[in-house]
Structures are given as structure tokens and as C-alpha cells.
Amino acid sequence: MSEILELKNVSVHFPVKGGLPFFSRGMIQAVSDVSLTIKHGETFGVVGESGCGKTTLANAMIGMVKPTAGQVLFKGVDLNGLPRDEFKKMRRQMQMIFQDPYSSLNPRFNVYQIVSEPMFIRGEDSEEEMKARVVELLELVGLSAEDLYRHPSDFSGGQRQRIGIARAISLNPSFLVCDEPVSALDVSIHAQILNLLVELQERLNLTYVFISHNLADVKKMCDRMAVMYLGKIMESGDSDKIFRQPLHPYTQALLAAVLDTSFDERRDQIVLQGDIPSPINPPAGCRFWQRCPKAMEGCKTVPPELIEVEEDHFAACHLVNGFPDVELPAGCDEPVDKEDVQV
Ligand code: SF4
């Protein structure tokens, strides 16, 4: 499988406004130095707690946010180095399915207007062509031509998400970001939408980035994945390998928190203390050290690198990779005294 998307050392920082006009009070480091590859036809999961930078990373992947540093290569082309017209053409191949089907559809538009909007903006199709295409798309997502002139309020949450999916695939994209596509839906509808996504992927040869904090969904859907914490990747690679043997303490804690009887092995309970720290002033060293149950003194100051531990399985942790070959203070592998740590 060849690569469809590559991120090279991508960082996305936002200024914090407030106080005096034209002055920023600091930078939110939403995504920091992320490198990864996504292959044609796979589903790549991005998981982590709220505020870890998942959605910002996905927005950077499809050019909705310009990285502060680094490159986004889509089909080998640097997205952010393209002239405006070329960028717009390329961008049509990359679409997004939004989290909330209630707020992502304009309540004043009917289904035809919603689904045909991307074609209308592109301006290459006649009214008849757009109508025929919308009917085809509705049938593809399990709705019908009878729904053409109904409004979002006439539909259930699951049906609205089907309309959102029809809109996302209307321009024949090859790359779709699914941003928590089922988290706002009832459990009974949840599986139906996931099955629809799998079916469409096979029929239309789509590549998905699947953002979720639900690890059971990620296990079901994803071939490969990345676990994010405070803007950085903690562990990434083949999802079977990560679920079978999570190497990073953060991934271990996330998996231990899942109530899923289908996991093969029982895992030790790991309860993380405190909340994710502010991305305005992230901890030096390992970003996870204040909450890590296995943190060592050296983790406070020496940032771990994401290193391939086995084929297509990467982890950023000194416990796994050892401290780098630099001069380290004595006692760097002593456990941190958690009594003194404020999270
Ligand atoms: Fe924990 Fe240290 Fe590994 Fe970070 S580098 S996850 S603090 S053991």
C-alpha cells in the first residue's frame, strides 16, 4: 500500500488573544512536531482525551488549518505550497464528516440543497446533473429520492448523519476525515453508521482518518492508529499491535479504562490523576510526566523521541527506548515523588 498522506514535523500553534490589542499572551501549542504516514485505502485512527489536538491535527491534514511549521504532503504534493487554485482543486479530494449531525446541517436547507452544495460551489454541473447525483448519493447512504425536499428536522440523528456523509462524498473524494462521526448518536444507531462507513470505503476506495475517544470503535474500524497527548504522538502504528501490547503508559491507561468484555486479556487498572495540562505552557521533557504512574526524574527534562520499537509500532517513552545518549543528571531513572507534583 502506498502513502496517500504524509505529515512531516507538523506543528500548529495559535496565539492567545486578550489584554492589550495586537498583543498575544502566549501560544497554544495544539500540535507539536507530528510526523506520520497514512496509506491508500486504510482507516487511520487518532485517539486521545478531549483537548489533546486530534481535531486540529485532522484540520491540518486537509488544509483547513495552516501548520505553523512542517509539511503536509497529499499524494506527494505539499498542500500548503500550492497556488490558491491548485489548492482548491486538491482540497476537493479531501472532505470531512462532522461530529454533530444536528448542528452541521443548515436547518433552512432541504436535503437536495445540503448535499448538492459542494457541487453548486464547484460550479461545473447543471441542475439535472446535480439532482441525479444527489439521488444516487442518497441511495448509496440508505436514504431515497423521496427525501430530496425534506428538511433536517424531519430526520432522526442517524439519518442526519447519513445526509452529512452523502454531502462529504458528493465530489468523489479519496480521503475522508471522520471527526467523531458517531459520538453524538444513540448506541443503536452507532453500529449502523460505522457499518455504512465500512461499506462505502470498500465501494468507493476511500481512505479514512477516524478520530475518536472511543477505543472500542477504533479497534473495530482502524488498521493503524496514533495515540495523542497534549499535541504530541505518544504511540502509533499497527492498531492490532497497539491493542495487543500497548507500550506507552498513556495508551495502557486509556485501554485499562475501556469497559469492553471483548478484549482478550484483562488489564491492570490504571487511574490517571488530574487533568490534561494547559497546551499554552506544556511540561518540559515528556509531556505526560506529571500524570504518568511510571515517571522517572529524567522524564521531567528530557523529551522522549517517537522510535520504532518493532515493525510499524512506534512509542515515545524512556521506559521503552531508554534515555538518549546524552549527559544526564544523576538519578534520572529514579521514580518521581508524586507527593510534590501539582497537575
Ligand atoms: Fe512516563 Fe517517562 Fe515514559 Fe513519559 S517518558 S511516559 S513520563 S515513563
Short mmCIF file of C-alpha atoms and ligand atoms in Angstrom, two decimals:
data_model
loop_
_atom_site.label_atom_id
_atom_site.label_comp_id
_atom_site.label_asym_id
_atom_site.label_seq_id
_atom_site.Cartn_x
_atom_site.Cartn_y
_atom_site.Cartn_z
CA MET A 1 0.00 0.00 0.00
CA SER A 2 1.47 3.36 -0.96
CA GLU A 3 1.11 6.54 1.06
CA ILE A 4 -1.71 8.97 0.38
CA LEU A 5 -0.80 11.47 3.11
CA GLU A 6 2.40 12.26 4.94
CA LEU A 7 2.91 14.72 7.78
CA LYS A 8 6.48 15.88 8.30
CA ASN A 9 7.21 17.57 11.65
CA VAL A 10 3.88 19.40 11.64
CA SER A 11 3.22 21.93 14.41
CA VAL A 12 0.12 24.08 14.79
CA HIS A 13 0.27 26.92 17.30
CA PHE A 14 -2.42 29.54 17.92
CA PRO A 15 -1.85 32.92 19.60
CA VAL A 16 -3.78 33.55 22.81
CA LYS A 17 -5.55 36.88 22.40
CA GLY A 18 -6.60 39.15 25.25
CA GLY A 19 -5.28 42.06 27.27
CA LEU A 20 -3.74 44.77 25.10
CA PRO A 21 -4.85 44.93 21.44
CA PHE A 22 -2.39 43.40 18.93
CA PHE A 23 -0.52 41.60 21.71
CA SER A 24 -0.75 37.89 22.27
CA ARG A 25 -0.47 36.43 25.76
CA GLY A 26 1.29 33.28 24.58
CA MET A 27 0.82 30.44 22.12
CA ILE A 28 -1.44 27.41 22.37
CA GLN A 29 0.72 24.51 21.18
CA ALA A 30 -2.19 22.47 19.79
CA VAL A 31 0.01 20.14 17.70
CA SER A 32 3.78 19.82 18.17
CA ASP A 33 6.20 18.23 15.74
CA VAL A 34 3.95 15.42 14.47
CA SER A 35 5.20 13.10 11.73
CA LEU A 36 3.12 10.22 10.38
CA THR A 37 2.05 8.49 7.18
CA ILE A 38 -1.37 7.30 6.06
CA LYS A 39 -1.67 4.63 3.37
CA HIS A 40 -4.14 4.40 0.48
CA GLY A 41 -7.36 2.60 1.42
CA GLU A 42 -6.68 2.25 5.15
CA THR A 43 -8.51 3.61 8.17
CA PHE A 44 -6.13 5.53 10.41
CA GLY A 45 -7.35 6.20 13.94
CA VAL A 46 -6.44 9.22 16.04
CA VAL A 47 -7.29 8.82 19.72
CA GLY A 48 -6.75 10.78 22.91
CA GLU A 49 -8.59 12.81 25.54
CA SER A 50 -10.53 15.98 24.68
CA GLY A 51 -8.11 18.84 24.08
CA CYS A 52 -5.19 16.63 23.00
CA GLY A 53 -5.07 18.16 19.50
CA LYS A 54 -6.85 15.43 17.48
CA THR A 55 -9.19 17.74 15.61
CA THR A 56 -6.52 20.39 14.98
CA LEU A 57 -4.29 17.68 13.54
CA ALA A 58 -7.10 16.47 11.28
CA ASN A 59 -7.80 20.03 10.15
CA ALA A 60 -4.12 20.44 9.28
CA MET A 61 -4.25 17.19 7.28
CA ILE A 62 -6.95 18.53 4.97
CA GLY A 63 -5.66 22.09 4.72
CA MET A 64 -8.34 23.67 6.90
CA VAL A 65 -5.59 24.91 9.23
CA LYS A 66 -2.18 26.03 8.01
CA PRO A 67 0.66 24.49 10.04
CA THR A 68 2.98 26.85 11.89
CA ALA A 69 5.83 24.55 10.86
CA GLY A 70 6.30 21.36 8.87
CA GLN A 71 4.78 19.93 5.70
CA VAL A 72 1.55 18.15 4.74
CA LEU A 73 2.11 16.05 1.63
CA PHE A 74 -1.07 14.78 -0.06
CA LYS A 75 -0.29 12.32 -2.86
CA GLY A 76 3.29 13.58 -2.66
CA VAL A 77 2.36 17.27 -3.11
CA ASP A 78 2.96 19.88 -0.40
CA LEU A 79 -0.58 21.15 0.23
CA ASN A 80 0.46 24.46 1.70
CA GLY A 81 2.93 25.24 -1.06
CA LEU A 82 0.25 25.13 -3.78
CA PRO A 83 -1.12 28.21 -5.55
CA ARG A 84 -4.70 29.01 -4.46
CA ASP A 85 -6.45 27.43 -7.49
CA GLU A 86 -4.42 24.24 -7.32
CA PHE A 87 -5.02 24.05 -3.59
CA LYS A 88 -8.79 24.33 -4.07
CA LYS A 89 -8.74 21.51 -6.65
CA MET A 90 -6.66 19.27 -4.41
CA ARG A 91 -8.83 20.11 -1.41
CA ARG A 92 -11.90 18.66 -3.18
CA GLN A 93 -10.32 15.23 -2.83
CA MET A 94 -10.29 15.65 0.96
CA GLN A 95 -13.53 16.02 2.89
CA MET A 96 -14.79 15.83 6.44
CA ILE A 97 -17.69 14.12 8.20
CA PHE A 98 -18.57 16.21 11.23
CA GLN A 99 -19.29 15.09 14.76
CA ASP A 100 -22.69 16.61 15.35
CA PRO A 101 -25.32 15.86 12.70
CA TYR A 102 -27.70 18.29 14.42
CA SER A 103 -25.58 21.43 14.07
CA SER A 104 -23.61 20.55 10.93
CA LEU A 105 -26.68 20.70 8.63
CA ASN A 106 -28.31 24.04 7.82
CA PRO A 107 -31.90 23.69 9.14
CA ARG A 108 -33.27 26.04 6.44
CA PHE A 109 -31.89 23.98 3.55
CA ASN A 110 -33.61 20.88 2.21
CA VAL A 111 -31.68 17.66 1.58
CA TYR A 112 -31.11 18.47 -2.07
CA GLN A 113 -29.61 21.88 -1.20
CA ILE A 114 -27.42 20.41 1.55
CA VAL A 115 -25.99 17.53 -0.47
CA SER A 116 -25.58 19.47 -3.71
CA GLU A 117 -23.90 22.47 -2.03
CA PRO A 118 -20.29 21.34 -2.75
CA MET A 119 -21.24 20.70 -6.42
CA PHE A 120 -23.02 24.06 -6.57
CA ILE A 121 -19.89 25.84 -5.26
CA ARG A 122 -17.69 23.95 -7.74
CA GLY A 123 -20.00 25.24 -10.49
CA GLU A 124 -19.38 22.52 -13.06
CA ASP A 125 -22.74 20.70 -13.04
CA SER A 126 -26.21 21.51 -14.41
CA GLU A 127 -29.29 21.38 -12.20
CA GLU A 128 -30.31 17.99 -13.71
CA GLU A 129 -26.86 16.51 -13.16
CA MET A 130 -26.81 17.66 -9.55
CA LYS A 131 -30.28 16.26 -8.91
CA ALA A 132 -29.39 12.88 -10.40
CA ARG A 133 -26.14 12.79 -8.40
CA VAL A 134 -27.91 13.69 -5.13
CA VAL A 135 -30.46 10.88 -5.66
CA GLU A 136 -27.61 8.46 -6.36
CA LEU A 137 -25.80 9.59 -3.19
CA LEU A 138 -28.92 9.32 -1.04
CA GLU A 139 -29.45 5.74 -2.20
CA LEU A 140 -25.80 5.00 -1.51
CA VAL A 141 -26.18 6.09 2.14
CA GLY A 142 -29.50 4.33 2.72
CA LEU A 143 -31.97 7.18 2.05
CA SER A 144 -34.15 7.65 -1.03
CA ALA A 145 -35.31 10.12 -3.69
CA GLU A 146 -38.43 10.77 -1.57
CA ASP A 147 -36.19 12.52 0.98
CA LEU A 148 -34.94 15.07 -1.54
CA TYR A 149 -37.06 18.02 -0.43
CA ARG A 150 -37.37 17.23 3.25
CA HIS A 151 -35.53 19.30 5.88
CA PRO A 152 -33.07 18.13 8.58
CA SER A 153 -35.74 18.49 11.30
CA ASP A 154 -37.72 15.69 9.57
CA PHE A 155 -34.93 13.17 10.23
CA SER A 156 -33.51 11.24 13.19
CA GLY A 157 -29.87 11.71 14.26
CA GLY A 158 -28.70 8.66 12.33
CA GLN A 159 -30.49 9.81 9.16
CA ARG A 160 -28.97 13.28 9.51
CA GLN A 161 -25.53 11.74 9.76
CA ARG A 162 -26.30 9.81 6.56
CA ILE A 163 -27.10 13.15 4.89
CA GLY A 164 -23.77 14.54 6.19
CA ILE A 165 -21.96 11.53 4.74
CA ALA A 166 -23.72 11.96 1.36
CA ARG A 167 -22.57 15.60 1.30
CA ALA A 168 -19.00 14.59 2.22
CA ILE A 169 -18.71 12.12 -0.67
CA SER A 170 -20.56 14.25 -3.26
CA LEU A 171 -17.34 15.38 -5.01
CA ASN A 172 -15.86 11.86 -5.15
CA PRO A 173 -13.12 12.45 -2.57
CA SER A 174 -10.41 9.88 -1.93
CA PHE A 175 -9.60 11.00 1.63
CA LEU A 176 -12.17 11.49 4.37
CA VAL A 177 -11.68 12.72 7.92
CA CYS A 178 -14.40 11.28 10.17
CA ASP A 179 -14.36 13.54 13.23
CA GLU A 180 -16.07 11.54 15.99
CA PRO A 181 -18.83 10.61 13.49
CA VAL A 182 -20.91 8.56 15.92
CA SER A 183 -20.27 10.15 19.30
CA ALA A 184 -23.48 12.22 19.17
CA LEU A 185 -25.67 9.26 18.14
CA ASP A 186 -27.71 6.72 20.12
CA VAL A 187 -25.95 3.42 20.72
CA SER A 188 -28.46 1.59 18.50
CA ILE A 189 -27.62 3.84 15.52
CA HIS A 190 -23.90 3.89 16.24
CA ALA A 191 -23.14 0.47 14.69
CA GLN A 192 -25.30 1.19 11.61
CA ILE A 193 -23.27 4.32 10.77
CA LEU A 194 -19.95 2.53 11.35
CA ASN A 195 -21.09 -0.29 9.06
CA LEU A 196 -22.14 2.26 6.43
CA LEU A 197 -18.66 3.84 6.58
CA VAL A 198 -17.01 0.44 6.10
CA GLU A 199 -19.33 -0.37 3.17
CA LEU A 200 -18.63 2.99 1.47
CA GLN A 201 -14.90 2.59 1.97
CA GLU A 202 -14.93 -0.70 0.08
CA ARG A 203 -17.21 0.54 -2.71
CA LEU A 204 -15.53 3.91 -3.26
CA ASN A 205 -11.93 3.01 -2.35
CA LEU A 206 -11.77 5.67 0.36
CA THR A 207 -9.04 6.37 2.90
CA TYR A 208 -10.31 7.38 6.34
CA VAL A 209 -8.86 9.24 9.26
CA PHE A 210 -11.09 8.18 12.13
CA ILE A 211 -10.97 10.49 15.15
CA SER A 212 -12.42 9.10 18.32
CA HIS A 213 -12.05 8.82 22.05
CA ASN A 214 -13.94 5.51 21.93
CA LEU A 215 -11.29 2.81 21.77
CA ALA A 216 -13.83 0.06 21.04
CA ASP A 217 -14.75 1.90 17.81
CA VAL A 218 -11.09 2.40 16.94
CA LYS A 219 -10.41 -1.30 17.47
CA LYS A 220 -13.30 -2.18 15.16
CA MET A 221 -12.54 0.36 12.44
CA CYS A 222 -8.82 1.10 12.24
CA ASP A 223 -5.89 -0.60 10.53
CA ARG A 224 -3.34 1.80 12.00
CA MET A 225 -3.58 4.48 14.66
CA ALA A 226 -1.88 7.23 16.65
CA VAL A 227 -2.41 7.99 20.34
CA MET A 228 -2.10 11.71 21.09
CA TYR A 229 -1.47 13.55 24.32
CA LEU A 230 -1.09 17.31 24.63
CA GLY A 231 -0.33 17.82 20.94
CA LYS A 232 2.21 15.01 20.57
CA ILE A 233 2.06 11.40 19.44
CA MET A 234 2.76 9.02 22.28
CA GLU A 235 2.35 5.75 20.37
CA SER A 236 1.49 4.90 16.77
CA GLY A 237 1.46 2.15 14.17
CA ASP A 238 -0.44 -1.07 13.52
CA SER A 239 -3.58 -0.98 15.69
CA ASP A 240 -3.61 -4.75 16.32
CA LYS A 241 -0.11 -4.50 17.76
CA ILE A 242 -1.03 -1.50 19.91
CA PHE A 243 -4.18 -3.15 21.27
CA ARG A 244 -2.36 -6.43 21.87
CA GLN A 245 0.67 -4.90 23.55
CA PRO A 246 0.40 -1.18 24.35
CA LEU A 247 3.90 0.09 25.17
CA HIS A 248 3.28 3.64 26.34
CA PRO A 249 1.93 4.18 29.88
CA TYR A 250 -0.68 6.60 28.47
CA THR A 251 -2.01 4.05 25.98
CA GLN A 252 -2.01 1.45 28.76
CA ALA A 253 -4.09 3.79 30.92
CA LEU A 254 -6.55 4.50 28.09
CA LEU A 255 -7.01 0.80 27.37
CA ALA A 256 -7.39 -0.03 31.05
CA ALA A 257 -10.26 2.48 31.21
CA VAL A 258 -12.29 0.75 28.46
CA LEU A 259 -15.26 -1.28 29.58
CA ASP A 260 -15.18 -3.86 26.84
CA THR A 261 -15.50 -7.53 27.60
CA SER A 262 -14.31 -8.46 24.11
CA PHE A 263 -10.69 -7.56 24.85
CA ASP A 264 -8.74 -10.79 25.04
CA GLU A 265 -6.78 -10.09 28.18
CA ARG A 266 -7.75 -8.44 31.44
CA ARG A 267 -5.66 -5.35 32.03
CA ASP A 268 -4.46 -3.86 35.29
CA GLN A 269 -6.50 -0.85 36.34
CA ILE A 270 -4.52 2.39 35.89
CA VAL A 271 -6.22 5.53 37.11
CA LEU A 272 -4.70 8.75 35.80
CA GLN A 273 -4.65 11.59 38.32
CA GLY A 274 -5.57 15.17 37.39
CA ASP A 275 -6.42 16.70 34.02
CA ILE A 276 -4.52 17.21 30.81
CA PRO A 277 -2.23 20.28 31.43
CA SER A 278 -2.61 23.55 29.52
CA PRO A 279 -1.21 23.49 25.98
CA ILE A 280 -0.10 27.12 26.48
CA ASN A 281 2.71 26.05 28.74
CA PRO A 282 3.19 22.30 28.29
CA PRO A 283 5.59 20.46 30.61
CA ALA A 284 9.21 20.26 29.56
CA GLY A 285 10.56 16.77 28.96
CA CYS A 286 7.85 14.16 28.49
CA ARG A 287 4.51 15.93 28.22
CA PHE A 288 2.87 13.14 30.17
CA TRP A 289 5.27 13.03 33.13
CA GLN A 290 3.03 14.77 35.69
CA ARG A 291 0.32 12.12 35.24
CA CYS A 292 2.47 9.13 34.37
CA PRO A 293 2.42 6.44 37.05
CA LYS A 294 5.89 5.31 35.95
CA ALA A 295 7.57 8.73 35.57
CA MET A 296 11.27 8.99 36.37
CA GLU A 297 13.26 12.10 37.35
CA GLY A 298 14.81 12.30 33.85
CA CYS A 299 11.34 12.37 32.23
CA LYS A 300 10.86 15.88 33.67
CA THR A 301 13.56 17.38 31.45
CA VAL A 302 14.43 15.01 28.60
CA PRO A 303 11.72 14.77 25.87
CA PRO A 304 11.34 11.19 24.57
CA GLU A 305 11.54 10.60 20.80
CA LEU A 306 9.00 8.54 18.88
CA ILE A 307 11.04 5.45 17.99
CA GLU A 308 10.09 2.29 16.05
CA VAL A 309 10.16 -0.49 18.62
CA GLU A 310 9.04 -3.28 16.26
CA GLU A 311 7.82 -3.15 12.66
CA ASP A 312 5.14 -0.44 12.37
CA HIS A 313 4.90 0.08 16.14
CA PHE A 314 6.32 3.35 17.49
CA ALA A 315 6.45 4.65 21.07
CA ALA A 316 7.77 7.83 22.71
CA CYS A 317 8.77 6.74 26.20
CA HIS A 318 12.10 6.48 28.04
CA LEU A 319 10.92 3.29 29.74
CA VAL A 320 10.63 1.62 26.33
CA ASN A 321 13.50 3.23 24.44
CA GLY A 322 15.88 4.16 27.27
CA PHE A 323 17.24 7.66 27.79
CA PRO A 324 19.14 9.11 24.82
CA ASP A 325 22.89 9.01 24.83
CA VAL A 326 23.39 12.50 26.31
CA GLU A 327 24.79 13.71 29.57
CA LEU A 328 22.07 13.13 32.14
CA PRO A 329 21.90 14.23 35.77
CA ALA A 330 22.49 11.53 38.37
CA GLY A 331 19.30 9.76 39.47
CA CYS A 332 17.44 10.39 36.21
CA ASP A 333 15.97 6.88 36.33
CA GLU A 334 14.70 7.29 39.92
CA PRO A 335 10.89 7.37 40.23
CA VAL A 336 9.34 10.82 40.60
CA ASP A 337 7.96 11.58 44.06
CA LYS A 338 4.30 12.19 43.16
CA GLU A 339 3.57 13.88 46.51
CA ASP A 340 5.22 17.06 45.16
CA VAL A 341 3.58 17.06 41.73
CA GLN A 342 0.79 19.57 41.01
CA VAL A 343 -1.36 18.62 38.00
FE1 SF4 B 1 6.14 8.07 31.68
FE2 SF4 B 1 8.68 8.86 31.41
FE3 SF4 B 1 7.58 7.26 29.60
FE4 SF4 B 1 6.84 9.80 29.78
S1 SF4 B 1 8.86 9.06 29.21
S2 SF4 B 1 5.51 8.06 29.54
S3 SF4 B 1 6.92 10.14 31.96
S4 SF4 B 1 7.96 6.79 31.77
#
